[in-house]
Short mmCIF file of C-alpha atoms and ligand atoms in Angstrom, two decimals:
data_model
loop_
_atom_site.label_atom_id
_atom_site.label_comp_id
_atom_site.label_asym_id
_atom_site.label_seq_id
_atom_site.Cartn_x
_atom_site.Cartn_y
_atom_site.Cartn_z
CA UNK A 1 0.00 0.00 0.00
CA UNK A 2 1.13 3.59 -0.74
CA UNK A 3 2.62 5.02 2.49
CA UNK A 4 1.80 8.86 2.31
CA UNK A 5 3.14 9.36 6.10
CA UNK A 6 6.73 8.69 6.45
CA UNK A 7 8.26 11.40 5.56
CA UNK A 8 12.44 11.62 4.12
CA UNK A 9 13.32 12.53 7.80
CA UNK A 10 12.12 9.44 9.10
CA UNK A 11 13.92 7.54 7.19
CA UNK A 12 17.49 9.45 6.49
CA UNK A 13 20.27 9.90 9.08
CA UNK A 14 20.15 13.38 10.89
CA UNK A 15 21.95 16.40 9.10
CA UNK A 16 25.18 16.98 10.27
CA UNK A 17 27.92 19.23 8.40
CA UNK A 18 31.21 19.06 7.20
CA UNK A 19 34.04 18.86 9.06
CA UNK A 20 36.69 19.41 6.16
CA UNK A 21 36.59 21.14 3.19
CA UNK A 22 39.28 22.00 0.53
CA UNK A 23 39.95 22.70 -3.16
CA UNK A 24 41.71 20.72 -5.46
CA UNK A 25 43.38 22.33 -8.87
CA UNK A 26 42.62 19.23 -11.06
CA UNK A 27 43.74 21.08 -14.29
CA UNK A 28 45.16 24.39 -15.86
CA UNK A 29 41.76 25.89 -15.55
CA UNK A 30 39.90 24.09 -12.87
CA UNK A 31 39.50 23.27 -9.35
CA UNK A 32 37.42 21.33 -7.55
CA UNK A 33 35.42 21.59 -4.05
CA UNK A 34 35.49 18.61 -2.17
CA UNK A 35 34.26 17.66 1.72
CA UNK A 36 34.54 15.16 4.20
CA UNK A 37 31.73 14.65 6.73
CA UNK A 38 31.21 12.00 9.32
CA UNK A 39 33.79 9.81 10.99
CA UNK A 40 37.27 10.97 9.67
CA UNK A 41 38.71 7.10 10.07
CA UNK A 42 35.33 5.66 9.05
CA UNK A 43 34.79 3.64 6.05
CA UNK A 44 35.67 5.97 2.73
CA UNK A 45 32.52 6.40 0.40
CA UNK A 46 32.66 8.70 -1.97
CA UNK A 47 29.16 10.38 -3.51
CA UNK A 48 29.13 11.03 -7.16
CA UNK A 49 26.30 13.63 -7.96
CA UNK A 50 23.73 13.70 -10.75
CA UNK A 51 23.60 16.29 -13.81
CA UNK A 52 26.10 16.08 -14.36
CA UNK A 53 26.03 19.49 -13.60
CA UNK A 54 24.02 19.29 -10.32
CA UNK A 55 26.78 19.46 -7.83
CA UNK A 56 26.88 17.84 -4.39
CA UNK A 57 24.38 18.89 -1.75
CA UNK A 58 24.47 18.54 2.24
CA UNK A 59 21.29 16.24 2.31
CA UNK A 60 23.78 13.61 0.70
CA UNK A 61 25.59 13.40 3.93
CA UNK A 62 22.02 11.90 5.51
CA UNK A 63 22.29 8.61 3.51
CA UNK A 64 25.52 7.28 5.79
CA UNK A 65 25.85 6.41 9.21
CA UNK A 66 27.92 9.14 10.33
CA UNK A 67 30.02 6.89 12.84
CA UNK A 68 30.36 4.38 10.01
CA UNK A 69 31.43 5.79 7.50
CA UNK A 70 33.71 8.57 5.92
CA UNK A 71 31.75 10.50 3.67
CA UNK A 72 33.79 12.03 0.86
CA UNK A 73 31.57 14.33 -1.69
CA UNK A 74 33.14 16.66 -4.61
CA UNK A 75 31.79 19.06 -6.76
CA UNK A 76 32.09 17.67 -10.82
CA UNK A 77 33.84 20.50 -12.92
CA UNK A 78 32.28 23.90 -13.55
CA UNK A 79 29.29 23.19 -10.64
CA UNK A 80 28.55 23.84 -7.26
CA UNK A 81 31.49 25.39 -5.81
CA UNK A 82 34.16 24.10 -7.95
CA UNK A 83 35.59 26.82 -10.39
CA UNK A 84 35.73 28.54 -13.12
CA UNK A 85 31.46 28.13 -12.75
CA UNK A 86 29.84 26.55 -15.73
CA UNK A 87 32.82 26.19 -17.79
CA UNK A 88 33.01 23.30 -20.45
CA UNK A 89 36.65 23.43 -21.52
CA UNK A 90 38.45 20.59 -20.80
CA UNK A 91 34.71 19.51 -18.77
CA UNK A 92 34.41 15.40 -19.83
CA UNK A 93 33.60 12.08 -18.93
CA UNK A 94 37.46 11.26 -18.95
CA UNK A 95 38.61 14.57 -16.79
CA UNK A 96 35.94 13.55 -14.10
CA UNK A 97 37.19 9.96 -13.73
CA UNK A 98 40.57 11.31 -13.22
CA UNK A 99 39.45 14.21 -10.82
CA UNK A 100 37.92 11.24 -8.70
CA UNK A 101 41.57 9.53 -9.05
CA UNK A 102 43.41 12.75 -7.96
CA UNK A 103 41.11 13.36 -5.01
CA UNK A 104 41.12 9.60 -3.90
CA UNK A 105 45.03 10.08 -3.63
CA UNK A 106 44.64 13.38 -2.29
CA UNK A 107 43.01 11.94 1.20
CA UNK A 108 45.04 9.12 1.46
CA UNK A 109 42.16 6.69 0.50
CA UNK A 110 43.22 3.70 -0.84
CA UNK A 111 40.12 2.17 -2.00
CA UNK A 112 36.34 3.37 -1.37
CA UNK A 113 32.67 2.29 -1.69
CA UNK A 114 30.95 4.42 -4.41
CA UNK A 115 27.86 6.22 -4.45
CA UNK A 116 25.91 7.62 -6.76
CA UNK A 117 22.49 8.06 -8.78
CA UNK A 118 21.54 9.07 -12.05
CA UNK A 119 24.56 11.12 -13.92
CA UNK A 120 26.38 10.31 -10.77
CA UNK A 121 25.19 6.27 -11.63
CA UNK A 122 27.02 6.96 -15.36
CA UNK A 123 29.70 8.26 -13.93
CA UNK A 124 30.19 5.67 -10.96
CA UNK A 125 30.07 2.90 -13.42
CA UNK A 126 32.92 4.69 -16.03
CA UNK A 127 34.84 5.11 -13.03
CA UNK A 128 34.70 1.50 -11.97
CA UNK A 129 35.32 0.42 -15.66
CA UNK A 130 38.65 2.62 -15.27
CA UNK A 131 39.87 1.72 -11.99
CA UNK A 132 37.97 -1.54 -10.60
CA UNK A 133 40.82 -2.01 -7.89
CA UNK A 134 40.04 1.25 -6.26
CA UNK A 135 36.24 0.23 -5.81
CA UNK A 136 34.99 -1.79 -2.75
CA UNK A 137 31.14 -1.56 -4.01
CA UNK A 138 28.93 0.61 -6.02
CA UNK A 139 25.56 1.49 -4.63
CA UNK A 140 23.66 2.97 -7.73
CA UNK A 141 20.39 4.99 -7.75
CA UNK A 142 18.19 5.50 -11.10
CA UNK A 143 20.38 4.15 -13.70
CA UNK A 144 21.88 6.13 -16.56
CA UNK A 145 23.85 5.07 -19.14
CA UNK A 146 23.86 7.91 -20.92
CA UNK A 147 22.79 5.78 -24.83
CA UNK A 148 20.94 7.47 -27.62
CA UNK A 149 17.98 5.80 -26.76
CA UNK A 150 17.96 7.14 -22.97
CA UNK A 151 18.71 11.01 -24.10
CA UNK A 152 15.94 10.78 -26.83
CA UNK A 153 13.26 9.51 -24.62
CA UNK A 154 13.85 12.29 -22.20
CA UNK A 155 14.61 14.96 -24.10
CA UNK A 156 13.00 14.38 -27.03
CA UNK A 157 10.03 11.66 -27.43
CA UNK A 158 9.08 9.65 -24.45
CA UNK A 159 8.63 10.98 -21.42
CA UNK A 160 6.86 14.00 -22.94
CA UNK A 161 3.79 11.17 -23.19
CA UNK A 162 3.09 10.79 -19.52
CA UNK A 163 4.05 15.00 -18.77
CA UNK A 164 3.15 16.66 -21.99
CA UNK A 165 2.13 20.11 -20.14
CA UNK A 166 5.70 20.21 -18.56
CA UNK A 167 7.19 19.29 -21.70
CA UNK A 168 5.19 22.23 -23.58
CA UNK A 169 7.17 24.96 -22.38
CA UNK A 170 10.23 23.22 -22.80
CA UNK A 171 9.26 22.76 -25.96
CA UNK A 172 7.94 25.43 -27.02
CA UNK A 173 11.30 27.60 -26.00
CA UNK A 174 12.81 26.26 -29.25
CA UNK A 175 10.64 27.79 -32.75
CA UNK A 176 9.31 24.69 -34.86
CA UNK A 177 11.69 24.75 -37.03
CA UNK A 178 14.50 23.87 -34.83
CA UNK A 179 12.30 21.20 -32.99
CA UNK A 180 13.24 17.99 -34.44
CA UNK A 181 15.99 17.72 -32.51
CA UNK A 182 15.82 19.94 -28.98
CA UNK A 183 19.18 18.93 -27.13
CA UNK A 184 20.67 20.73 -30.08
CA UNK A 185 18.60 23.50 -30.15
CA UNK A 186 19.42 23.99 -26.51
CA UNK A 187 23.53 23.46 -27.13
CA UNK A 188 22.95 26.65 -29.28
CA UNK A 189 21.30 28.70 -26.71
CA UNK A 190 23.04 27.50 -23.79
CA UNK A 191 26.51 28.53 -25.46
CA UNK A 192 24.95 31.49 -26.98
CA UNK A 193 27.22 35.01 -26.24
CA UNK A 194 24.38 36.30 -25.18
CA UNK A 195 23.90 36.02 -21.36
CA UNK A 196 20.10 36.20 -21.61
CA UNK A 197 19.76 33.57 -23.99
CA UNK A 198 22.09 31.58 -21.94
CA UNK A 199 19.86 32.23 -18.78
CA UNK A 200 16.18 31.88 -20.15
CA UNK A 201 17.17 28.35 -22.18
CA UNK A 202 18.81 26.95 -18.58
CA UNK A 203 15.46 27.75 -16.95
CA UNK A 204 13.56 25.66 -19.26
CA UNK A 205 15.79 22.71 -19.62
CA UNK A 206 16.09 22.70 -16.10
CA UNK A 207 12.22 22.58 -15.11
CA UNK A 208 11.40 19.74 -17.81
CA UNK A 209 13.74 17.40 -15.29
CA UNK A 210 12.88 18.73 -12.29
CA UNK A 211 9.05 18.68 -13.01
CA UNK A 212 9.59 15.21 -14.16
CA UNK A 213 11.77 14.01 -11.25
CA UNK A 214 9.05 12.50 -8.64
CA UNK A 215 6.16 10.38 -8.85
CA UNK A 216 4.67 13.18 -7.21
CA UNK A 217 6.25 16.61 -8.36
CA UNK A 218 6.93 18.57 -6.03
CA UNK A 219 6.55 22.45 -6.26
CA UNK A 220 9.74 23.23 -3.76
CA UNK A 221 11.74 21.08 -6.54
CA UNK A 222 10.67 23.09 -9.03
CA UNK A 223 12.30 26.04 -7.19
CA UNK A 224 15.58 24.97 -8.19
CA UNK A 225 14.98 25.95 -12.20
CA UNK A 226 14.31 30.03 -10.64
CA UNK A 227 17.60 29.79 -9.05
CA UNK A 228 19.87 30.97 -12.67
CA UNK A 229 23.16 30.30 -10.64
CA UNK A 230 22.06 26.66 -10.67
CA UNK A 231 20.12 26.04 -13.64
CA UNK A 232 22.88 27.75 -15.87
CA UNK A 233 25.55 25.19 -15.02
CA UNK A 234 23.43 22.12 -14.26
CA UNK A 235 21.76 23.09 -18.59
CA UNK A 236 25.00 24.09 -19.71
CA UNK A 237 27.00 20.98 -18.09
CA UNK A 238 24.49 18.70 -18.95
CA UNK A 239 24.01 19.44 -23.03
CA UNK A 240 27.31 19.80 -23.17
CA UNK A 241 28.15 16.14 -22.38
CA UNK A 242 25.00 14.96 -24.11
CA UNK A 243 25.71 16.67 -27.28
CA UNK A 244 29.22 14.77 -27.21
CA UNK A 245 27.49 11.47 -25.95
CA UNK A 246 29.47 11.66 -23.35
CA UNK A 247 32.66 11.54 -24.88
CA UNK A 248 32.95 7.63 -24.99
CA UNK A 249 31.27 5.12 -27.31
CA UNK A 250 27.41 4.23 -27.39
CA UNK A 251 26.50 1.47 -24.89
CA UNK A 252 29.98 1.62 -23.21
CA UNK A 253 28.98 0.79 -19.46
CA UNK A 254 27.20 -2.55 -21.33
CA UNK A 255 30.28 -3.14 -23.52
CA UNK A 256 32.78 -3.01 -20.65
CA UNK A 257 30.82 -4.75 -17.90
CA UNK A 258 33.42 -7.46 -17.27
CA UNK A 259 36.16 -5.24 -15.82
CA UNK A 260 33.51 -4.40 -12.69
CA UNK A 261 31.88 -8.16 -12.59
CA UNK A 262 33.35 -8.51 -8.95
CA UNK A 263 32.45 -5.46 -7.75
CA UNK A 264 29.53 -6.19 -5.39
CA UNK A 265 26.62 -3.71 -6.44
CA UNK A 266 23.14 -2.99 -5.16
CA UNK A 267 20.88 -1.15 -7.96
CA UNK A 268 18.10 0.58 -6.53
CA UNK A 269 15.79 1.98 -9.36
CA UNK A 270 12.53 3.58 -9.07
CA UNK A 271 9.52 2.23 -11.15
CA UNK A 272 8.20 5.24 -12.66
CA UNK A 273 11.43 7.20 -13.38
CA UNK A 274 10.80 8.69 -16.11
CA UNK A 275 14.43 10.69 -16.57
CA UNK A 276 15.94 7.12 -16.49
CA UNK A 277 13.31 4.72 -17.18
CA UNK A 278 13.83 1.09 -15.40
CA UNK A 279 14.74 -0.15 -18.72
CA UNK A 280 18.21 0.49 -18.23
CA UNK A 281 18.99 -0.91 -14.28
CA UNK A 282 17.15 -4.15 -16.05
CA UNK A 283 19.63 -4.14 -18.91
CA UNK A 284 22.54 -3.46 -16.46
CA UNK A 285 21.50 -5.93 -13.82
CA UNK A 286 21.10 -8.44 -16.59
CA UNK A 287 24.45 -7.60 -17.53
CA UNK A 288 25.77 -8.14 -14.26
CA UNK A 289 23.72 -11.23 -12.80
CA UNK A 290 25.20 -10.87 -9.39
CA UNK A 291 24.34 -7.30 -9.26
CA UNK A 292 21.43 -6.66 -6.77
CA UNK A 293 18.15 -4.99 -8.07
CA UNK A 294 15.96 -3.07 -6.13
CA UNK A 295 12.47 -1.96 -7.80
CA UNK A 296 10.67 0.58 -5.62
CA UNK A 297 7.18 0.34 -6.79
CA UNK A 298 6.36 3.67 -5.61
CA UNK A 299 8.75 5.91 -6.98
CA UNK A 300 10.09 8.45 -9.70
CA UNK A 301 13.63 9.21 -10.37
CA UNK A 302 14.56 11.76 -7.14
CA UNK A 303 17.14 10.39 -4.16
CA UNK A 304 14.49 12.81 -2.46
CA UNK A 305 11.53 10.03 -2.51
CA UNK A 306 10.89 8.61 0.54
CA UNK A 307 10.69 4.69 -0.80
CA UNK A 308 14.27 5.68 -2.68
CA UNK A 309 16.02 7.25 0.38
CA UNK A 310 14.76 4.20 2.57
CA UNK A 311 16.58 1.52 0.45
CA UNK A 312 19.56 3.45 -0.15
CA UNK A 313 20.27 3.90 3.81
CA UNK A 314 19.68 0.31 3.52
CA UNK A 315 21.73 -0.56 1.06
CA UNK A 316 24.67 1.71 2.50
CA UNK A 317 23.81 0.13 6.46
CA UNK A 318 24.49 -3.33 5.11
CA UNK A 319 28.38 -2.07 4.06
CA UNK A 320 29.38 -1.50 7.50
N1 LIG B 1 20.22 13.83 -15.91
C1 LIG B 1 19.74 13.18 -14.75
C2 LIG B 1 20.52 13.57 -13.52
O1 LIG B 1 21.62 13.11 -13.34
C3 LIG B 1 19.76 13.27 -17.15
C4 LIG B 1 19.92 14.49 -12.62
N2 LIG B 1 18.71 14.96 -12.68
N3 LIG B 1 18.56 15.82 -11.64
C5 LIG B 1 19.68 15.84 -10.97
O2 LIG B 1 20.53 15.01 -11.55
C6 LIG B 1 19.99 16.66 -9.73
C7 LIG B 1 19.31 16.05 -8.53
C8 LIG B 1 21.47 16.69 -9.49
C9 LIG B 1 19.48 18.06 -9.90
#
């Protein structure tokens, strides 16, 4: 039965904050936030955030046991409060799997659990496929693996069938000539000289997934698409490394799944996600029979759902 009265407090750790923060030049031009939070000789886990182009957020903190574990988060390139902001020079697939490298070595970690959903699923599984030895588990939330198929159901055909009034004005931003194919009618906008453009195209990409993120959307989500500072980067980020699939080969998680075979790895995947339909944790998890798949029958895409937060605490619990 639907259970309308837990709420995400109930069922995540209490907030607590940081108790290190630093940045890390990872290149000529940029440098990355990162934190630690919990217990500083706790178990390393490190959180890999969604977007990409989101950047971390202090709720993440809430899915550990803070005596447990040692909770590592970072800010990808050019988001949250990594710098230069927004920039896509030298912003890739490639750059972010080595950031995670030079941060890893930069604590002293030797190896770490990974966690991440979404983007931050794509990116946990690339990293894994780069550097298996460095990865006691991956937990994985709403999986992306970034294929043609994925990024034309959501941002094309597909998921405008079940919200076609959100999809309107996103849309509808682009004239109908330029229609046929939106994620590069965006790209122009998004790197358009023009700060305006740049700002009015990030506020419509950005609603389309955030009004699309929950089973039931939530207005407070939507929030985040009036906040410029964090729509421009998380549209910006995000076209960017759809426009250049991602910079590696079509279906390369599913090509390279043998390098992470050993990797223990609990899936959990909400059953109406529509940003990253189930399709794809069923394709992965078939890929990876001992992988462990969790279907929460009463969920979207968001870490925010109740049913989704509950079985990730459980899911990180049982690696204590
Ligand atoms: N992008 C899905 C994704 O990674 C296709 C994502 N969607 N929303 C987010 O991430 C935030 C929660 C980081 C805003």
């Amino acid at each position: 039965m639907l259970d309308t009265t837990t709420t995400l407090a109930d069922v995540l750790y209490p907030p607590i904050e940081a108790h290190t923060t630093g940045m890390l030049a990872v290149s000529d031009v940029h440098t990355i936030a990162w934190e630690q939070s919990g217990n500083p000789d706790g178990i390393p886990v490190v959180v890999i955030h969604g977007g990409p182009g989101g950047g971390g957020q202090p709720s993440y903190r809430q899915y550990f046991d803070p005596e447990a574990f040692n909770i590592v988060q970072f800010d990808q390139r050019g988001c949250g409060q990594s710098t230069p902001y927004a920039e896509l020079e030298g912003n890739n697939t490639h750059a972010s799997v080595s950031d995670l490298e030079s941060l890893r070595e930069h604590l002293g970690i030797e190896t770490w659990h990974v966690f991440g959903g979404s983007w931050g699923s794509t990116l946990s599984l690339i990293y894994a496929q780069h550097h298996p030895q460095r990865v006691r588990s991956l937990v994985l939330r709403g999986i992306f693996m970034c294929r043609k198929s994925e990024l034309h159901w959501f941002y094309q055909d597909g998921a405008s069938h079940l919200f076609p009034d959100a999809f309107a004005p996103y849309r509808d931003h682009i004239p109908e000539a330029e229609q046929a194919d939106l994620i590069r009618a965006y790209y122009a906008r998004l790197t358009s000289d023009d700060v305006e453009t740049r700002r009015a195209a990030a506020k419509e990409w950005t609603r389309w997934e955030m009004a699309t993120s929950r089973l039931f959307p939530d207005p407070e989500y939507l929030d985040k698409a009036e906040d410029l500072d964090f729509a421009v980067a998380f549209a910006r980020i995000e076209c960017h490394y759809f426009i250049n699939a991602i910079f590696v080969e079509e279906a390369y998680i599913l090509n390279h799944v043998d390098a992470i075979q050993h990797i223990p790895t609990v899936i959990v995947q909400g059953r109406y996600d529509v940003v990253c339909p189930p399709r794809s944790a069923w394709e992965l998890h078939q890929a990876m029979p001992q992988s462990r798949l969790v279907m929460v029958p009463d969920a979207g895409h968001s870490m925010g759902e109740v049913s989704i937060a509950r079985e990730l605490v459980a899911a990180t619990d049982a690696l204590r």
